[in-house]
Amino acid sequence: MSSPSKRRDMDLMKLMMRDYKVEMINDGMQEFFVEFHGPKDSLYEVGVWKVRVELPDAYPYKSPSIGFVNKIFHPNVDELSGSVCLDVINQTWSPMFDLVNVFEVFLPQLLLYPNASDPLNGDAAALMIRDHATYEQRVKEYCEKYAKPEDIGAVEEKDSSEDELSEDGYASSDDDGIVGQPDP
């Protein structure tokens, strides 16, 4: 089953060649973070998000799992978990798609054209339908508070007081001091 592994490696390389900042999680190539900038001409244009990507063993035949790490106010993104409700990833995925499609087509389309009729965040969907101006203001507030470019690297380790990090920039896995601490 070297074909899915080669495809995974090739897709990851293509993503990095497109100048996406990719941070590996652990030693494998199945879990990583990608720095994602909001699409131009959208309410999210000024935001930068850390997106967690998990590739299943059967990738590309099975879709990747995609989730925002820092908060985003959007009808189709769960505010607490960051999970994304996107048919092309969740239901109609095809091996013809790759990670570049996810970050250059699917996620930008999601942010440009939110679907309030299929929400993961009911509050955002209701606000978008009832009071669009307030919805837009809330999106902008979230971008300013949670998605500033200078804060993107601090999202994962914001509570860590450890000065020693491993080569990949993350605290070592035997550091139990971080586990279980609540978010600020």
mmCIF file of C-alpha atoms in Angstrom:
data_model
loop_
_atom_site.group_PDB
_atom_site.id
_atom_site.type_symbol
_atom_site.label_atom_id
_atom_site.label_comp_id
_atom_site.label_asym_id
_atom_site.label_seq_id
_atom_site.Cartn_x
_atom_site.Cartn_y
_atom_site.Cartn_z
ATOM 1 C CA MET A 1 0.000 0.000 0.000
ATOM 2 C CA SER A 2 2.779 2.407 -0.917
ATOM 3 C CA SER A 3 0.580 4.330 -3.347
ATOM 4 C CA PRO A 4 -1.453 6.203 -0.670
ATOM 5 C CA SER A 5 1.789 6.929 1.187
ATOM 6 C CA LYS A 6 3.463 8.344 -1.923
ATOM 7 C CA ARG A 7 0.375 10.378 -2.734
ATOM 8 C CA ARG A 8 0.298 11.759 0.814
ATOM 9 C CA ASP A 9 3.940 12.791 0.547
ATOM 10 C CA MET A 10 3.427 14.330 -2.898
ATOM 11 C CA ASP A 11 0.324 16.297 -1.805
ATOM 12 C CA LEU A 12 2.120 17.621 1.257
ATOM 13 C CA MET A 13 5.092 18.653 -0.872
ATOM 14 C CA LYS A 14 2.802 20.443 -3.361
ATOM 15 C CA LEU A 15 1.222 22.349 -0.478
ATOM 16 C CA MET A 16 4.628 23.480 0.795
ATOM 17 C CA MET A 17 5.736 24.416 -2.731
ATOM 18 C CA ARG A 18 2.746 26.781 -2.869
ATOM 19 C CA ASP A 19 4.294 28.606 0.113
ATOM 20 C CA TYR A 20 1.919 27.311 2.765
ATOM 21 C CA LYS A 21 3.525 27.142 6.174
ATOM 22 C CA VAL A 22 3.194 23.521 7.321
ATOM 23 C CA GLU A 23 4.038 22.306 10.833
ATOM 24 C CA MET A 24 4.218 18.567 11.377
ATOM 25 C CA ILE A 25 2.680 16.989 14.470
ATOM 26 C CA ASN A 26 4.772 14.182 15.957
ATOM 27 C CA ASP A 27 7.018 12.328 13.515
ATOM 28 C CA GLY A 28 4.539 11.132 10.905
ATOM 29 C CA MET A 29 3.161 12.924 7.893
ATOM 30 C CA GLN A 30 -0.467 12.196 8.698
ATOM 31 C CA GLU A 31 -1.125 15.060 11.113
ATOM 32 C CA PHE A 32 -0.009 18.623 10.630
ATOM 33 C CA PHE A 33 -0.998 22.271 10.863
ATOM 34 C CA VAL A 34 -1.296 24.599 7.891
ATOM 35 C CA GLU A 35 -1.287 28.384 8.118
ATOM 36 C CA PHE A 36 -4.335 29.578 6.183
ATOM 37 C CA HIS A 37 -5.011 33.190 5.199
ATOM 38 C CA GLY A 38 -8.590 34.367 4.716
ATOM 39 C CA PRO A 39 -9.592 34.814 1.073
ATOM 40 C CA LYS A 40 -9.459 38.256 -0.527
ATOM 41 C CA ASP A 41 -12.738 40.165 -0.779
ATOM 42 C CA SER A 42 -14.227 38.257 2.142
ATOM 43 C CA LEU A 43 -15.080 39.190 5.718
ATOM 44 C CA TYR A 44 -12.193 36.885 6.713
ATOM 45 C CA GLU A 45 -9.566 38.574 4.529
ATOM 46 C CA VAL A 46 -7.567 39.992 7.450
ATOM 47 C CA GLY A 47 -7.483 36.703 9.369
ATOM 48 C CA VAL A 48 -4.853 33.990 9.565
ATOM 49 C CA TRP A 49 -5.820 30.590 10.948
ATOM 50 C CA LYS A 50 -3.983 27.530 12.036
ATOM 51 C CA VAL A 51 -5.801 24.612 10.418
ATOM 52 C CA ARG A 52 -5.267 21.085 11.694
ATOM 53 C CA VAL A 53 -5.182 18.409 8.999
ATOM 54 C CA GLU A 54 -5.374 14.686 9.667
ATOM 55 C CA LEU A 55 -4.891 12.317 6.769
ATOM 56 C CA PRO A 56 -6.430 8.855 7.185
ATOM 57 C CA ASP A 57 -4.433 5.757 6.235
ATOM 58 C CA ALA A 58 -6.609 5.409 3.118
ATOM 59 C CA TYR A 59 -5.920 8.977 1.897
ATOM 60 C CA PRO A 60 -6.535 10.011 -0.936
ATOM 61 C CA TYR A 61 -9.370 7.489 -1.188
ATOM 62 C CA LYS A 62 -10.766 8.762 2.104
ATOM 63 C CA SER A 63 -11.089 12.480 2.836
ATOM 64 C CA PRO A 64 -8.837 14.411 5.212
ATOM 65 C CA SER A 65 -10.161 15.718 8.509
ATOM 66 C CA ILE A 66 -9.952 19.518 8.596
ATOM 67 C CA GLY A 67 -10.453 21.816 11.587
ATOM 68 C CA PHE A 68 -9.668 25.383 12.590
ATOM 69 C CA VAL A 69 -7.461 25.604 15.698
ATOM 70 C CA ASN A 70 -8.055 29.269 16.481
ATOM 71 C CA LYS A 71 -11.642 30.483 16.765
ATOM 72 C CA ILE A 72 -13.623 31.579 13.755
ATOM 73 C CA PHE A 73 -17.202 32.874 13.617
ATOM 74 C CA HIS A 74 -18.850 31.097 10.705
ATOM 75 C CA PRO A 75 -22.156 29.211 10.281
ATOM 76 C CA ASN A 76 -20.415 26.107 8.905
ATOM 77 C CA VAL A 77 -17.592 25.861 11.446
ATOM 78 C CA ASP A 78 -18.181 24.580 14.972
ATOM 79 C CA GLU A 79 -16.962 27.330 17.289
ATOM 80 C CA LEU A 80 -15.723 24.988 20.028
ATOM 81 C CA SER A 81 -14.090 22.177 18.052
ATOM 82 C CA GLY A 82 -13.213 24.009 14.836
ATOM 83 C CA SER A 83 -14.791 21.211 12.789
ATOM 84 C CA VAL A 84 -15.770 22.163 9.262
ATOM 85 C CA CYS A 85 -19.089 21.334 7.598
ATOM 86 C CA LEU A 86 -18.175 21.115 3.939
ATOM 87 C CA ASP A 87 -19.850 18.585 1.641
ATOM 88 C CA VAL A 88 -16.883 18.262 -0.693
ATOM 89 C CA ILE A 89 -14.693 17.142 2.204
ATOM 90 C CA ASN A 90 -17.255 15.240 4.267
ATOM 91 C CA GLN A 91 -19.403 13.537 1.618
ATOM 92 C CA THR A 92 -18.312 13.997 -1.984
ATOM 93 C CA TRP A 93 -14.536 13.645 -1.613
ATOM 94 C CA SER A 94 -12.727 12.138 -4.582
ATOM 95 C CA PRO A 95 -9.117 10.964 -4.980
ATOM 96 C CA MET A 96 -8.927 13.545 -7.779
ATOM 97 C CA PHE A 97 -8.820 16.241 -5.069
ATOM 98 C CA ASP A 98 -5.670 17.049 -3.147
ATOM 99 C CA LEU A 99 -4.568 19.260 -0.260
ATOM 100 C CA VAL A 100 -3.988 22.227 -2.553
ATOM 101 C CA ASN A 101 -7.690 22.003 -3.534
ATOM 102 C CA VAL A 102 -8.626 22.111 0.154
ATOM 103 C CA PHE A 103 -6.645 25.288 0.856
ATOM 104 C CA GLU A 104 -7.010 27.109 -2.465
ATOM 105 C CA VAL A 105 -10.587 26.210 -3.408
ATOM 106 C CA PHE A 106 -12.698 24.480 -0.735
ATOM 107 C CA LEU A 107 -11.865 26.542 2.377
ATOM 108 C CA PRO A 108 -11.880 29.888 0.509
ATOM 109 C CA GLN A 109 -15.291 28.999 -0.990
ATOM 110 C CA LEU A 110 -16.554 28.085 2.480
ATOM 111 C CA LEU A 111 -15.509 31.474 3.855
ATOM 112 C CA LEU A 112 -16.741 33.426 0.841
ATOM 113 C CA TYR A 113 -20.143 31.722 0.687
ATOM 114 C CA PRO A 114 -21.355 30.603 4.135
ATOM 115 C CA ASN A 115 -24.426 28.356 4.123
ATOM 116 C CA ALA A 116 -26.742 29.332 6.982
ATOM 117 C CA SER A 117 -29.188 26.541 6.080
ATOM 118 C CA ASP A 118 -26.687 23.798 7.078
ATOM 119 C CA PRO A 119 -25.059 25.192 10.231
ATOM 120 C CA LEU A 120 -22.595 23.796 12.730
ATOM 121 C CA ASN A 121 -22.723 27.130 14.543
ATOM 122 C CA GLY A 122 -26.423 27.907 14.980
ATOM 123 C CA ASP A 123 -25.741 31.305 16.549
ATOM 124 C CA ALA A 124 -23.705 32.451 13.551
ATOM 125 C CA ALA A 125 -26.317 31.099 11.110
ATOM 126 C CA ALA A 126 -29.221 32.785 12.934
ATOM 127 C CA LEU A 127 -27.352 36.081 13.176
ATOM 128 C CA MET A 128 -26.402 35.925 9.497
ATOM 129 C CA ILE A 129 -30.065 35.471 8.542
ATOM 130 C CA ARG A 130 -31.655 37.936 11.017
ATOM 131 C CA ASP A 131 -29.083 40.731 11.279
ATOM 132 C CA HIS A 132 -26.405 40.571 8.596
ATOM 133 C CA ALA A 133 -24.687 43.794 9.709
ATOM 134 C CA THR A 134 -24.202 42.458 13.249
ATOM 135 C CA TYR A 135 -23.050 39.118 11.825
ATOM 136 C CA GLU A 136 -20.400 40.911 9.753
ATOM 137 C CA GLN A 137 -19.284 42.881 12.816
ATOM 138 C CA ARG A 138 -18.955 39.681 14.864
ATOM 139 C CA VAL A 139 -16.869 38.038 12.117
ATOM 140 C CA LYS A 140 -14.556 41.058 12.102
ATOM 141 C CA GLU A 141 -14.296 40.994 15.911
ATOM 142 C CA TYR A 142 -13.308 37.305 15.850
ATOM 143 C CA CYS A 143 -10.726 37.968 13.136
ATOM 144 C CA GLU A 144 -9.224 40.776 15.210
ATOM 145 C CA LYS A 145 -9.306 38.825 18.471
ATOM 146 C CA TYR A 146 -8.348 35.302 17.352
ATOM 147 C CA ALA A 147 -6.793 35.440 13.868
ATOM 148 C CA LYS A 148 -4.109 38.101 13.843
ATOM 149 C CA PRO A 149 -1.044 37.048 11.828
ATOM 150 C CA GLU A 150 1.343 37.662 14.738
ATOM 151 C CA ASP A 151 -0.678 35.346 17.014
ATOM 152 C CA ILE A 152 -0.846 32.307 14.713
ATOM 153 C CA GLY A 153 2.233 30.595 16.171
ATOM 154 C CA ALA A 154 1.007 31.078 19.732
ATOM 155 C CA VAL A 155 -2.321 29.285 19.293
ATOM 156 C CA GLU A 156 -1.200 25.756 20.159
ATOM 157 C CA GLU A 157 1.244 26.497 22.976
ATOM 158 C CA LYS A 158 -0.255 29.665 24.438
ATOM 159 C CA ASP A 159 -0.251 28.368 28.026
ATOM 160 C CA SER A 160 3.173 26.728 27.990
ATOM 161 C CA SER A 161 5.710 28.267 30.320
ATOM 162 C CA GLU A 162 8.423 25.849 29.221
ATOM 163 C CA ASP A 163 11.419 27.423 27.539
ATOM 164 C CA GLU A 164 12.728 24.188 26.100
ATOM 165 C CA LEU A 165 10.995 23.083 22.954
ATOM 166 C CA SER A 166 11.897 20.249 20.651
ATOM 167 C CA GLU A 167 13.328 20.944 17.200
ATOM 168 C CA ASP A 168 9.843 21.120 15.682
ATOM 169 C CA GLY A 169 8.836 23.911 18.080
ATOM 170 C CA TYR A 170 6.516 21.892 20.316
ATOM 171 C CA ALA A 171 6.952 20.882 23.922
ATOM 172 C CA SER A 172 8.120 17.315 24.340
ATOM 173 C CA SER A 173 5.417 14.670 24.608
ATOM 174 C CA ASP A 174 6.378 13.819 28.206
ATOM 175 C CA ASP A 175 5.508 17.359 29.313
ATOM 176 C CA ASP A 176 2.373 16.720 31.366
ATOM 177 C CA GLY A 177 2.224 20.292 32.636
ATOM 178 C CA ILE A 178 0.281 21.443 29.559
ATOM 179 C CA VAL A 179 -2.301 18.678 29.528
ATOM 180 C CA GLY A 180 -5.612 19.602 31.080
ATOM 181 C CA GLN A 181 -5.052 23.310 31.431
ATOM 182 C CA PRO A 182 -8.130 25.334 30.459
ATOM 183 C CA ASP A 183 -8.007 27.847 27.649
ATOM 184 C CA PRO A 184 -7.787 31.475 28.836
#
